Amino acid sequence: IASPALIPATSNPFDVTVQELIAQGVEFRVCEITLKRRNLDKKQFIQEAKYVPSGVAEIAKLQVKEGFAYLRP
């Protein structure tokens, strides 16, 4: 993780962490239903985000077809 002194003041403080996670294969998926209901703009999200029509359907697909598990704390 980069030292805070090495991160430009104009950048998002999470940029380094996000890039490290992406390098490890983490994907960021955003629900388009939520975007519409909360009047959010795709420009507010990281460039690497993938947009899915329904977050609930995406979770179900990942569980059934790809063996993922959803754990709720």
PDB file of N, CA, C and O in Angstrom:
ATOM      1  N   ILE A   1       0.858  -1.181   0.000  1.00  0.00           N
ATOM      2  CA  ILE A   1       0.000   0.000   0.000  1.00  0.00           C
ATOM      3  C   ILE A   1       0.893   1.229   0.000  1.00  0.00           C
ATOM      4  O   ILE A   1       1.855   1.305   0.756  1.00  0.00           O
ATOM      5  N   ALA A   2       0.544   2.173  -0.839  1.00  0.00           N
ATOM      6  CA  ALA A   2       1.335   3.388  -0.964  1.00  0.00           C
ATOM      7  C   ALA A   2       1.176   4.267   0.267  1.00  0.00           C
ATOM      8  O   ALA A   2       0.135   4.301   0.901  1.00  0.00           O
ATOM      9  N   SER A   3       2.221   4.974   0.574  1.00  0.00           N
ATOM     10  CA  SER A   3       2.189   5.930   1.661  1.00  0.00           C
ATOM     11  C   SER A   3       1.257   7.071   1.288  1.00  0.00           C
ATOM     12  O   SER A   3       1.239   7.499   0.134  1.00  0.00           O
ATOM     13  N   PRO A   4       0.469   7.600   2.240  1.00  0.00           N
ATOM     14  CA  PRO A   4      -0.418   8.720   1.925  1.00  0.00           C
ATOM     15  C   PRO A   4       0.322   9.896   1.295  1.00  0.00           C
ATOM     16  O   PRO A   4      -0.243  10.635   0.506  1.00  0.00           O
ATOM     17  N   ALA A   5       1.594  10.056   1.612  1.00  0.00           N
ATOM     18  CA  ALA A   5       2.373  11.161   1.046  1.00  0.00           C
ATOM     19  C   ALA A   5       2.578  10.979  -0.455  1.00  0.00           C
ATOM     20  O   ALA A   5       2.821  11.939  -1.174  1.00  0.00           O
ATOM     21  N   LEU A   6       2.484   9.744  -0.951  1.00  0.00           N
ATOM     22  CA  LEU A   6       2.697   9.479  -2.361  1.00  0.00           C
ATOM     23  C   LEU A   6       1.413   9.595  -3.191  1.00  0.00           C
ATOM     24  O   LEU A   6       1.438   9.524  -4.403  1.00  0.00           O
ATOM     25  N   ILE A   7       0.276   9.769  -2.514  1.00  0.00           N
ATOM     26  CA  ILE A   7      -1.006   9.859  -3.202  1.00  0.00           C
ATOM     27  C   ILE A   7      -1.315  11.325  -3.471  1.00  0.00           C
ATOM     28  O   ILE A   7      -1.340  12.128  -2.546  1.00  0.00           O
ATOM     29  N   PRO A   8      -1.541  11.698  -4.723  1.00  0.00           N
ATOM     30  CA  PRO A   8      -1.846  13.099  -5.024  1.00  0.00           C
ATOM     31  C   PRO A   8      -3.079  13.576  -4.265  1.00  0.00           C
ATOM     32  O   PRO A   8      -4.034  12.825  -4.076  1.00  0.00           O
ATOM     33  N   ALA A   9      -3.074  14.824  -3.840  1.00  0.00           N
ATOM     34  CA  ALA A   9      -4.168  15.388  -3.051  1.00  0.00           C
ATOM     35  C   ALA A   9      -5.488  15.376  -3.816  1.00  0.00           C
ATOM     36  O   ALA A   9      -6.551  15.331  -3.216  1.00  0.00           O
ATOM     37  N   THR A  10      -5.435  15.396  -5.130  1.00  0.00           N
ATOM     38  CA  THR A  10      -6.657  15.442  -5.934  1.00  0.00           C
ATOM     39  C   THR A  10      -7.252  14.066  -6.178  1.00  0.00           C
ATOM     40  O   THR A  10      -8.331  13.949  -6.732  1.00  0.00           O
ATOM     41  N   SER A  11      -6.566  13.020  -5.770  1.00  0.00           N
ATOM     42  CA  SER A  11      -7.060  11.672  -6.044  1.00  0.00           C
ATOM     43  C   SER A  11      -7.985  11.186  -4.939  1.00  0.00           C
ATOM     44  O   SER A  11      -8.023  11.723  -3.848  1.00  0.00           O
ATOM     45  N   ASN A  12      -8.705  10.133  -5.238  1.00  0.00           N
ATOM     46  CA  ASN A  12      -9.552   9.478  -4.265  1.00  0.00           C
ATOM     47  C   ASN A  12      -8.644   8.722  -3.303  1.00  0.00           C
ATOM     48  O   ASN A  12      -7.765   7.977  -3.740  1.00  0.00           O
ATOM     49  N   PRO A  13      -8.839   8.834  -1.998  1.00  0.00           N
ATOM     50  CA  PRO A  13      -7.958   8.144  -1.046  1.00  0.00           C
ATOM     51  C   PRO A  13      -8.036   6.613  -1.149  1.00  0.00           C
ATOM     52  O   PRO A  13      -7.183   5.920  -0.642  1.00  0.00           O
ATOM     53  N   PHE A  14      -9.038   6.100  -1.836  1.00  0.00           N
ATOM     54  CA  PHE A  14      -9.187   4.663  -1.978  1.00  0.00           C
ATOM     55  C   PHE A  14      -8.627   4.132  -3.290  1.00  0.00           C
ATOM     56  O   PHE A  14      -8.663   2.927  -3.545  1.00  0.00           O
ATOM     57  N   ASP A  15      -8.117   5.001  -4.156  1.00  0.00           N
ATOM     58  CA  ASP A  15      -7.608   4.581  -5.467  1.00  0.00           C
ATOM     59  C   ASP A  15      -6.589   3.454  -5.365  1.00  0.00           C
ATOM     60  O   ASP A  15      -6.672   2.479  -6.102  1.00  0.00           O
ATOM     61  N   VAL A  16      -5.643   3.583  -4.472  1.00  0.00           N
ATOM     62  CA  VAL A  16      -4.595   2.572  -4.351  1.00  0.00           C
ATOM     63  C   VAL A  16      -5.199   1.241  -3.919  1.00  0.00           C
ATOM     64  O   VAL A  16      -4.907   0.196  -4.509  1.00  0.00           O
ATOM     65  N   THR A  17      -6.058   1.263  -2.918  1.00  0.00           N
ATOM     66  CA  THR A  17      -6.696   0.040  -2.439  1.00  0.00           C
ATOM     67  C   THR A  17      -7.537  -0.606  -3.529  1.00  0.00           C
ATOM     68  O   THR A  17      -7.483  -1.825  -3.728  1.00  0.00           O
ATOM     69  N   VAL A  18      -8.316   0.190  -4.245  1.00  0.00           N
ATOM     70  CA  VAL A  18      -9.153  -0.334  -5.325  1.00  0.00           C
ATOM     71  C   VAL A  18      -8.285  -0.990  -6.389  1.00  0.00           C
ATOM     72  O   VAL A  18      -8.569  -2.097  -6.845  1.00  0.00           O
ATOM     73  N   GLN A  19      -7.213  -0.344  -6.786  1.00  0.00           N
ATOM     74  CA  GLN A  19      -6.336  -0.907  -7.814  1.00  0.00           C
ATOM     75  C   GLN A  19      -5.677  -2.191  -7.345  1.00  0.00           C
ATOM     76  O   GLN A  19      -5.513  -3.134  -8.126  1.00  0.00           O
ATOM     77  N   GLU A  20      -5.316  -2.264  -6.070  1.00  0.00           N
ATOM     78  CA  GLU A  20      -4.733  -3.496  -5.530  1.00  0.00           C
ATOM     79  C   GLU A  20      -5.747  -4.635  -5.555  1.00  0.00           C
ATOM     80  O   GLU A  20      -5.411  -5.774  -5.893  1.00  0.00           O
ATOM     81  N   LEU A  21      -6.990  -4.332  -5.218  1.00  0.00           N
ATOM     82  CA  LEU A  21      -8.036  -5.355  -5.246  1.00  0.00           C
ATOM     83  C   LEU A  21      -8.303  -5.828  -6.675  1.00  0.00           C
ATOM     84  O   LEU A  21      -8.454  -7.025  -6.921  1.00  0.00           O
ATOM     85  N   ILE A  22      -8.346  -4.903  -7.619  1.00  0.00           N
ATOM     86  CA  ILE A  22      -8.554  -5.260  -9.022  1.00  0.00           C
ATOM     87  C   ILE A  22      -7.416  -6.161  -9.502  1.00  0.00           C
ATOM     88  O   ILE A  22      -7.651  -7.152 -10.204  1.00  0.00           O
ATOM     89  N   ALA A  23      -6.192  -5.851  -9.095  1.00  0.00           N
ATOM     90  CA  ALA A  23      -5.038  -6.665  -9.482  1.00  0.00           C
ATOM     91  C   ALA A  23      -5.157  -8.096  -8.933  1.00  0.00           C
ATOM     92  O   ALA A  23      -4.602  -9.033  -9.506  1.00  0.00           O
ATOM     93  N   GLN A  24      -5.904  -8.258  -7.839  1.00  0.00           N
ATOM     94  CA  GLN A  24      -6.109  -9.577  -7.241  1.00  0.00           C
ATOM     95  C   GLN A  24      -7.339 -10.276  -7.810  1.00  0.00           C
ATOM     96  O   GLN A  24      -7.700 -11.361  -7.365  1.00  0.00           O
ATOM     97  N   GLY A  25      -8.015  -9.641  -8.759  1.00  0.00           N
ATOM     98  CA  GLY A  25      -9.160 -10.273  -9.400  1.00  0.00           C
ATOM     99  C   GLY A  25     -10.523  -9.865  -8.866  1.00  0.00           C
ATOM    100  O   GLY A  25     -11.542 -10.410  -9.277  1.00  0.00           O
ATOM    101  N   VAL A  26     -10.559  -8.901  -7.971  1.00  0.00           N
ATOM    102  CA  VAL A  26     -11.834  -8.436  -7.430  1.00  0.00           C
ATOM    103  C   VAL A  26     -12.552  -7.608  -8.490  1.00  0.00           C
ATOM    104  O   VAL A  26     -11.937  -6.809  -9.187  1.00  0.00           O
ATOM    105  N   GLU A  27     -13.852  -7.821  -8.615  1.00  0.00           N
ATOM    106  CA  GLU A  27     -14.673  -7.043  -9.532  1.00  0.00           C
ATOM    107  C   GLU A  27     -15.669  -6.221  -8.726  1.00  0.00           C
ATOM    108  O   GLU A  27     -16.184  -6.682  -7.714  1.00  0.00           O
ATOM    109  N   PHE A  28     -15.946  -5.025  -9.195  1.00  0.00           N
ATOM    110  CA  PHE A  28     -16.914  -4.145  -8.556  1.00  0.00           C
ATOM    111  C   PHE A  28     -18.131  -4.062  -9.475  1.00  0.00           C
ATOM    112  O   PHE A  28     -18.032  -3.606 -10.606  1.00  0.00           O
ATOM    113  N   ARG A  29     -19.269  -4.533  -8.985  1.00  0.00           N
ATOM    114  CA  ARG A  29     -20.491  -4.546  -9.790  1.00  0.00           C
ATOM    115  C   ARG A  29     -21.520  -3.630  -9.134  1.00  0.00           C
ATOM    116  O   ARG A  29     -21.698  -3.654  -7.921  1.00  0.00           O
ATOM    117  N   VAL A  30     -22.182  -2.852  -9.959  1.00  0.00           N
ATOM    118  CA  VAL A  30     -23.133  -1.855  -9.485  1.00  0.00           C
ATOM    119  C   VAL A  30     -24.512  -2.170 -10.062  1.00  0.00           C
ATOM    120  O   VAL A  30     -24.656  -2.371 -11.267  1.00  0.00           O
ATOM    121  N   CYS A  31     -25.515  -2.166  -9.209  1.00  0.00           N
ATOM    122  CA  CYS A  31     -26.891  -2.456  -9.596  1.00  0.00           C
ATOM    123  C   CYS A  31     -27.517  -1.234 -10.271  1.00  0.00           C
ATOM    124  O   CYS A  31     -27.579  -0.148  -9.681  1.00  0.00           O
ATOM    125  N   GLU A  32     -27.983  -1.423 -11.509  1.00  0.00           N
ATOM    126  CA  GLU A  32     -28.595  -0.312 -12.238  1.00  0.00           C
ATOM    127  C   GLU A  32     -29.950   0.096 -11.654  1.00  0.00           C
ATOM    128  O   GLU A  32     -30.334   1.258 -11.750  1.00  0.00           O
ATOM    129  N   ILE A  33     -30.654  -0.834 -11.024  1.00  0.00           N
ATOM    130  CA  ILE A  33     -31.925  -0.478 -10.366  1.00  0.00           C
ATOM    131  C   ILE A  33     -31.650   0.512  -9.247  1.00  0.00           C
ATOM    132  O   ILE A  33     -32.345   1.520  -9.099  1.00  0.00           O
ATOM    133  N   THR A  34     -30.616   0.238  -8.458  1.00  0.00           N
ATOM    134  CA  THR A  34     -30.252   1.136  -7.368  1.00  0.00           C
ATOM    135  C   THR A  34     -29.823   2.497  -7.903  1.00  0.00           C
ATOM    136  O   THR A  34     -30.178   3.536  -7.331  1.00  0.00           O
ATOM    137  N   LEU A  35     -29.077   2.492  -9.009  1.00  0.00           N
ATOM    138  CA  LEU A  35     -28.674   3.764  -9.619  1.00  0.00           C
ATOM    139  C   LEU A  35     -29.887   4.627  -9.920  1.00  0.00           C
ATOM    140  O   LEU A  35     -29.913   5.824  -9.597  1.00  0.00           O
ATOM    141  N   LYS A  36     -30.881   4.029 -10.550  1.00  0.00           N
ATOM    142  CA  LYS A  36     -32.088   4.774 -10.927  1.00  0.00           C
ATOM    143  C   LYS A  36     -32.870   5.232  -9.708  1.00  0.00           C
ATOM    144  O   LYS A  36     -33.306   6.381  -9.640  1.00  0.00           O
ATOM    145  N   ARG A  37     -33.082   4.334  -8.758  1.00  0.00           N
ATOM    146  CA  ARG A  37     -33.889   4.669  -7.577  1.00  0.00           C
ATOM    147  C   ARG A  37     -33.248   5.741  -6.701  1.00  0.00           C
ATOM    148  O   ARG A  37     -33.937   6.501  -6.045  1.00  0.00           O
ATOM    149  N   ARG A  38     -31.934   5.779  -6.688  1.00  0.00           N
ATOM    150  CA  ARG A  38     -31.227   6.761  -5.856  1.00  0.00           C
ATOM    151  C   ARG A  38     -30.705   7.949  -6.654  1.00  0.00           C
ATOM    152  O   ARG A  38     -29.964   8.773  -6.133  1.00  0.00           O
ATOM    153  N   ASN A  39     -31.103   8.012  -7.911  1.00  0.00           N
ATOM    154  CA  ASN A  39     -30.687   9.102  -8.801  1.00  0.00           C
ATOM    155  C   ASN A  39     -29.168   9.283  -8.810  1.00  0.00           C
ATOM    156  O   ASN A  39     -28.661  10.397  -8.670  1.00  0.00           O
ATOM    157  N   LEU A  40     -28.454   8.183  -8.961  1.00  0.00           N
ATOM    158  CA  LEU A  40     -27.001   8.217  -9.013  1.00  0.00           C
ATOM    159  C   LEU A  40     -26.544   8.179 -10.464  1.00  0.00           C
ATOM    160  O   LEU A  40     -27.228   7.636 -11.330  1.00  0.00           O
ATOM    161  N   ASP A  41     -25.393   8.743 -10.714  1.00  0.00           N
ATOM    162  CA  ASP A  41     -24.829   8.800 -12.060  1.00  0.00           C
ATOM    163  C   ASP A  41     -23.636   7.850 -12.124  1.00  0.00           C
ATOM    164  O   ASP A  41     -22.837   7.783 -11.190  1.00  0.00           O
ATOM    165  N   LYS A  42     -23.508   7.152 -13.235  1.00  0.00           N
ATOM    166  CA  LYS A  42     -22.382   6.229 -13.402  1.00  0.00           C
ATOM    167  C   LYS A  42     -21.040   6.948 -13.269  1.00  0.00           C
ATOM    168  O   LYS A  42     -20.040   6.323 -12.919  1.00  0.00           O
ATOM    169  N   LYS A  43     -21.012   8.228 -13.523  1.00  0.00           N
ATOM    170  CA  LYS A  43     -19.775   9.009 -13.407  1.00  0.00           C
ATOM    171  C   LYS A  43     -19.281   9.079 -11.963  1.00  0.00           C
ATOM    172  O   LYS A  43     -18.133   9.407 -11.721  1.00  0.00           O
ATOM    173  N   GLN A  44     -20.163   8.771 -11.003  1.00  0.00           N
ATOM    174  CA  GLN A  44     -19.801   8.810  -9.587  1.00  0.00           C
ATOM    175  C   GLN A  44     -19.010   7.575  -9.162  1.00  0.00           C
ATOM    176  O   GLN A  44     -18.472   7.538  -8.059  1.00  0.00           O
ATOM    177  N   PHE A  45     -18.961   6.569 -10.023  1.00  0.00           N
ATOM    178  CA  PHE A  45     -18.346   5.304  -9.664  1.00  0.00           C
ATOM    179  C   PHE A  45     -17.002   5.130 -10.363  1.00  0.00           C
ATOM    180  O   PHE A  45     -16.714   5.797 -11.352  1.00  0.00           O
ATOM    181  N   ILE A  46     -16.226   4.207  -9.842  1.00  0.00           N
ATOM    182  CA  ILE A  46     -14.914   3.970 -10.436  1.00  0.00           C
ATOM    183  C   ILE A  46     -15.066   3.486 -11.871  1.00  0.00           C
ATOM    184  O   ILE A  46     -16.046   2.824 -12.221  1.00  0.00           O
ATOM    185  N   GLN A  47     -14.118   3.827 -12.659  1.00  0.00           N
ATOM    186  CA  GLN A  47     -14.111   3.492 -14.087  1.00  0.00           C
ATOM    187  C   GLN A  47     -14.198   1.986 -14.313  1.00  0.00           C
ATOM    188  O   GLN A  47     -14.778   1.517 -15.285  1.00  0.00           O
ATOM    189  N   GLU A  48     -13.632   1.215 -13.410  1.00  0.00           N
ATOM    190  CA  GLU A  48     -13.575  -0.240 -13.552  1.00  0.00           C
ATOM    191  C   GLU A  48     -14.879  -0.939 -13.172  1.00  0.00           C
ATOM    192  O   GLU A  48     -15.008  -2.149 -13.349  1.00  0.00           O
ATOM    193  N   ALA A  49     -15.839  -0.203 -12.622  1.00  0.00           N
ATOM    194  CA  ALA A  49     -17.108  -0.812 -12.200  1.00  0.00           C
ATOM    195  C   ALA A  49     -17.822  -1.435 -13.386  1.00  0.00           C
ATOM    196  O   ALA A  49     -17.804  -0.906 -14.489  1.00  0.00           O
ATOM    197  N   LYS A  50     -18.453  -2.566 -13.122  1.00  0.00           N
ATOM    198  CA  LYS A  50     -19.285  -3.231 -14.124  1.00  0.00           C
ATOM    199  C   LYS A  50     -20.728  -3.056 -13.663  1.00  0.00           C
ATOM    200  O   LYS A  50     -21.045  -3.253 -12.494  1.00  0.00           O
ATOM    201  N   TYR A  51     -21.589  -2.695 -14.575  1.00  0.00           N
ATOM    202  CA  TYR A  51     -22.977  -2.435 -14.243  1.00  0.00           C
ATOM    203  C   TYR A  51     -23.838  -3.634 -14.606  1.00  0.00           C
ATOM    204  O   TYR A  51     -23.700  -4.191 -15.686  1.00  0.00           O
ATOM    205  N   VAL A  52     -24.696  -4.016 -13.660  1.00  0.00           N
ATOM    206  CA  VAL A  52     -25.588  -5.158 -13.859  1.00  0.00           C
ATOM    207  C   VAL A  52     -27.023  -4.664 -13.721  1.00  0.00           C
ATOM    208  O   VAL A  52     -27.293  -3.748 -12.943  1.00  0.00           O
ATOM    209  N   PRO A  53     -27.945  -5.252 -14.477  1.00  0.00           N
ATOM    210  CA  PRO A  53     -29.334  -4.791 -14.415  1.00  0.00           C
ATOM    211  C   PRO A  53     -29.947  -4.897 -13.014  1.00  0.00           C
ATOM    212  O   PRO A  53     -30.674  -4.010 -12.579  1.00  0.00           O
ATOM    213  N   SER A  54     -29.639  -5.982 -12.305  1.00  0.00           N
ATOM    214  CA  SER A  54     -30.198  -6.210 -10.975  1.00  0.00           C
ATOM    215  C   SER A  54     -29.136  -6.831 -10.076  1.00  0.00           C
ATOM    216  O   SER A  54     -28.601  -7.893 -10.386  1.00  0.00           O
ATOM    217  N   GLY A  55     -28.869  -6.183  -8.958  1.00  0.00           N
ATOM    218  CA  GLY A  55     -27.892  -6.718  -8.013  1.00  0.00           C
ATOM    219  C   GLY A  55     -28.343  -8.036  -7.411  1.00  0.00           C
ATOM    220  O   GLY A  55     -27.550  -8.962  -7.242  1.00  0.00           O
ATOM    221  N   VAL A  56     -29.632  -8.141  -7.095  1.00  0.00           N
ATOM    222  CA  VAL A  56     -30.163  -9.370  -6.509  1.00  0.00           C
ATOM    223  C   VAL A  56     -30.025 -10.525  -7.503  1.00  0.00           C
ATOM    224  O   VAL A  56     -29.581 -11.625  -7.145  1.00  0.00           O
ATOM    225  N   ALA A  57     -30.370 -10.278  -8.754  1.00  0.00           N
ATOM    226  CA  ALA A  57     -30.242 -11.328  -9.773  1.00  0.00           C
ATOM    227  C   ALA A  57     -28.780 -11.702  -9.993  1.00  0.00           C
ATOM    228  O   ALA A  57     -28.454 -12.865 -10.203  1.00  0.00           O
ATOM    229  N   GLU A  58     -27.896 -10.722  -9.917  1.00  0.00           N
ATOM    230  CA  GLU A  58     -26.464 -10.983 -10.089  1.00  0.00           C
ATOM    231  C   GLU A  58     -25.938 -11.875  -8.967  1.00  0.00           C
ATOM    232  O   GLU A  58     -25.190 -12.819  -9.206  1.00  0.00           O
ATOM    233  N   ILE A  59     -26.360 -11.600  -7.744  1.00  0.00           N
ATOM    234  CA  ILE A  59     -25.940 -12.431  -6.608  1.00  0.00           C
ATOM    235  C   ILE A  59     -26.468 -13.856  -6.785  1.00  0.00           C
ATOM    236  O   ILE A  59     -25.732 -14.827  -6.587  1.00  0.00           O
ATOM    237  N   ALA A  60     -27.736 -13.980  -7.192  1.00  0.00           N
ATOM    238  CA  ALA A  60     -28.315 -15.312  -7.401  1.00  0.00           C
ATOM    239  C   ALA A  60     -27.556 -16.068  -8.484  1.00  0.00           C
ATOM    240  O   ALA A  60     -27.257 -17.256  -8.332  1.00  0.00           O
ATOM    241  N   LYS A  61     -27.220 -15.381  -9.566  1.00  0.00           N
ATOM    242  CA  LYS A  61     -26.471 -16.016 -10.661  1.00  0.00           C
ATOM    243  C   LYS A  61     -25.107 -16.495 -10.169  1.00  0.00           C
ATOM    244  O   LYS A  61     -24.686 -17.613 -10.463  1.00  0.00           O
ATOM    245  N   LEU A  62     -24.426 -15.653  -9.426  1.00  0.00           N
ATOM    246  CA  LEU A  62     -23.108 -16.021  -8.917  1.00  0.00           C
ATOM    247  C   LEU A  62     -23.197 -17.231  -7.983  1.00  0.00           C
ATOM    248  O   LEU A  62     -22.327 -18.097  -8.003  1.00  0.00           O
ATOM    249  N   GLN A  63     -24.239 -17.284  -7.178  1.00  0.00           N
ATOM    250  CA  GLN A  63     -24.405 -18.405  -6.256  1.00  0.00           C
ATOM    251  C   GLN A  63     -24.699 -19.707  -6.998  1.00  0.00           C
ATOM    252  O   GLN A  63     -24.098 -20.740  -6.715  1.00  0.00           O
ATOM    253  N   VAL A  64     -25.623 -19.673  -7.937  1.00  0.00           N
ATOM    254  CA  VAL A  64     -26.072 -20.883  -8.613  1.00  0.00           C
ATOM    255  C   VAL A  64     -25.088 -21.357  -9.669  1.00  0.00           C
ATOM    256  O   VAL A  64     -24.731 -22.532  -9.722  1.00  0.00           O
ATOM    257  N   LYS A  65     -24.622 -20.446 -10.497  1.00  0.00           N
ATOM    258  CA  LYS A  65     -23.809 -20.846 -11.650  1.00  0.00           C
ATOM    259  C   LYS A  65     -22.309 -20.863 -11.389  1.00  0.00           C
ATOM    260  O   LYS A  65     -21.573 -21.538 -12.079  1.00  0.00           O
ATOM    261  N   GLU A  66     -21.874 -20.073 -10.411  1.00  0.00           N
ATOM    262  CA  GLU A  66     -20.429 -19.961 -10.219  1.00  0.00           C
ATOM    263  C   GLU A  66     -19.944 -20.372  -8.830  1.00  0.00           C
ATOM    264  O   GLU A  66     -18.773 -20.221  -8.516  1.00  0.00           O
ATOM    265  N   GLY A  67     -20.849 -20.857  -7.992  1.00  0.00           N
ATOM    266  CA  GLY A  67     -20.464 -21.395  -6.688  1.00  0.00           C
ATOM    267  C   GLY A  67     -20.118 -20.370  -5.612  1.00  0.00           C
ATOM    268  O   GLY A  67     -19.521 -20.718  -4.596  1.00  0.00           O
ATOM    269  N   PHE A  68     -20.498 -19.137  -5.807  1.00  0.00           N
ATOM    270  CA  PHE A  68     -20.242 -18.121  -4.780  1.00  0.00           C
ATOM    271  C   PHE A  68     -21.239 -18.286  -3.641  1.00  0.00           C
ATOM    272  O   PHE A  68     -22.297 -18.896  -3.800  1.00  0.00           O
ATOM    273  N   ALA A  69     -20.901 -17.718  -2.489  1.00  0.00           N
ATOM    274  CA  ALA A  69     -21.809 -17.720  -1.344  1.00  0.00           C
ATOM    275  C   ALA A  69     -21.963 -16.289  -0.851  1.00  0.00           C
ATOM    276  O   ALA A  69     -21.010 -15.512  -0.834  1.00  0.00           O
ATOM    277  N   TYR A  70     -23.181 -15.928  -0.483  1.00  0.00           N
ATOM    278  CA  TYR A  70     -23.464 -14.609   0.063  1.00  0.00           C
ATOM    279  C   TYR A  70     -23.525 -14.757   1.574  1.00  0.00           C
ATOM    280  O   TYR A  70     -24.368 -15.496   2.095  1.00  0.00           O
ATOM    281  N   LEU A  71     -22.642 -14.083   2.273  1.00  0.00           N
ATOM    282  CA  LEU A  71     -22.612 -14.137   3.731  1.00  0.00           C
ATOM    283  C   LEU A  71     -22.994 -12.778   4.274  1.00  0.00           C
ATOM    284  O   LEU A  71     -22.427 -11.760   3.893  1.00  0.00           O
ATOM    285  N   ARG A  72     -23.933 -12.782   5.148  1.00  0.00           N
ATOM    286  CA  ARG A  72     -24.390 -11.527   5.747  1.00  0.00           C
ATOM    287  C   ARG A  72     -23.952 -11.508   7.205  1.00  0.00           C
ATOM    288  O   ARG A  72     -24.268 -12.431   7.960  1.00  0.00           O
ATOM    289  N   PRO A  73     -23.244 -10.449   7.589  1.00  0.00           N
ATOM    290  CA  PRO A  73     -22.756 -10.403   8.982  1.00  0.00           C
ATOM    291  C   PRO A  73     -23.879 -10.290   9.997  1.00  0.00           C
ATOM    292  O   PRO A  73     -24.935  -9.899   9.731  1.00  0.00           O
TER     293      PRO A  73
END
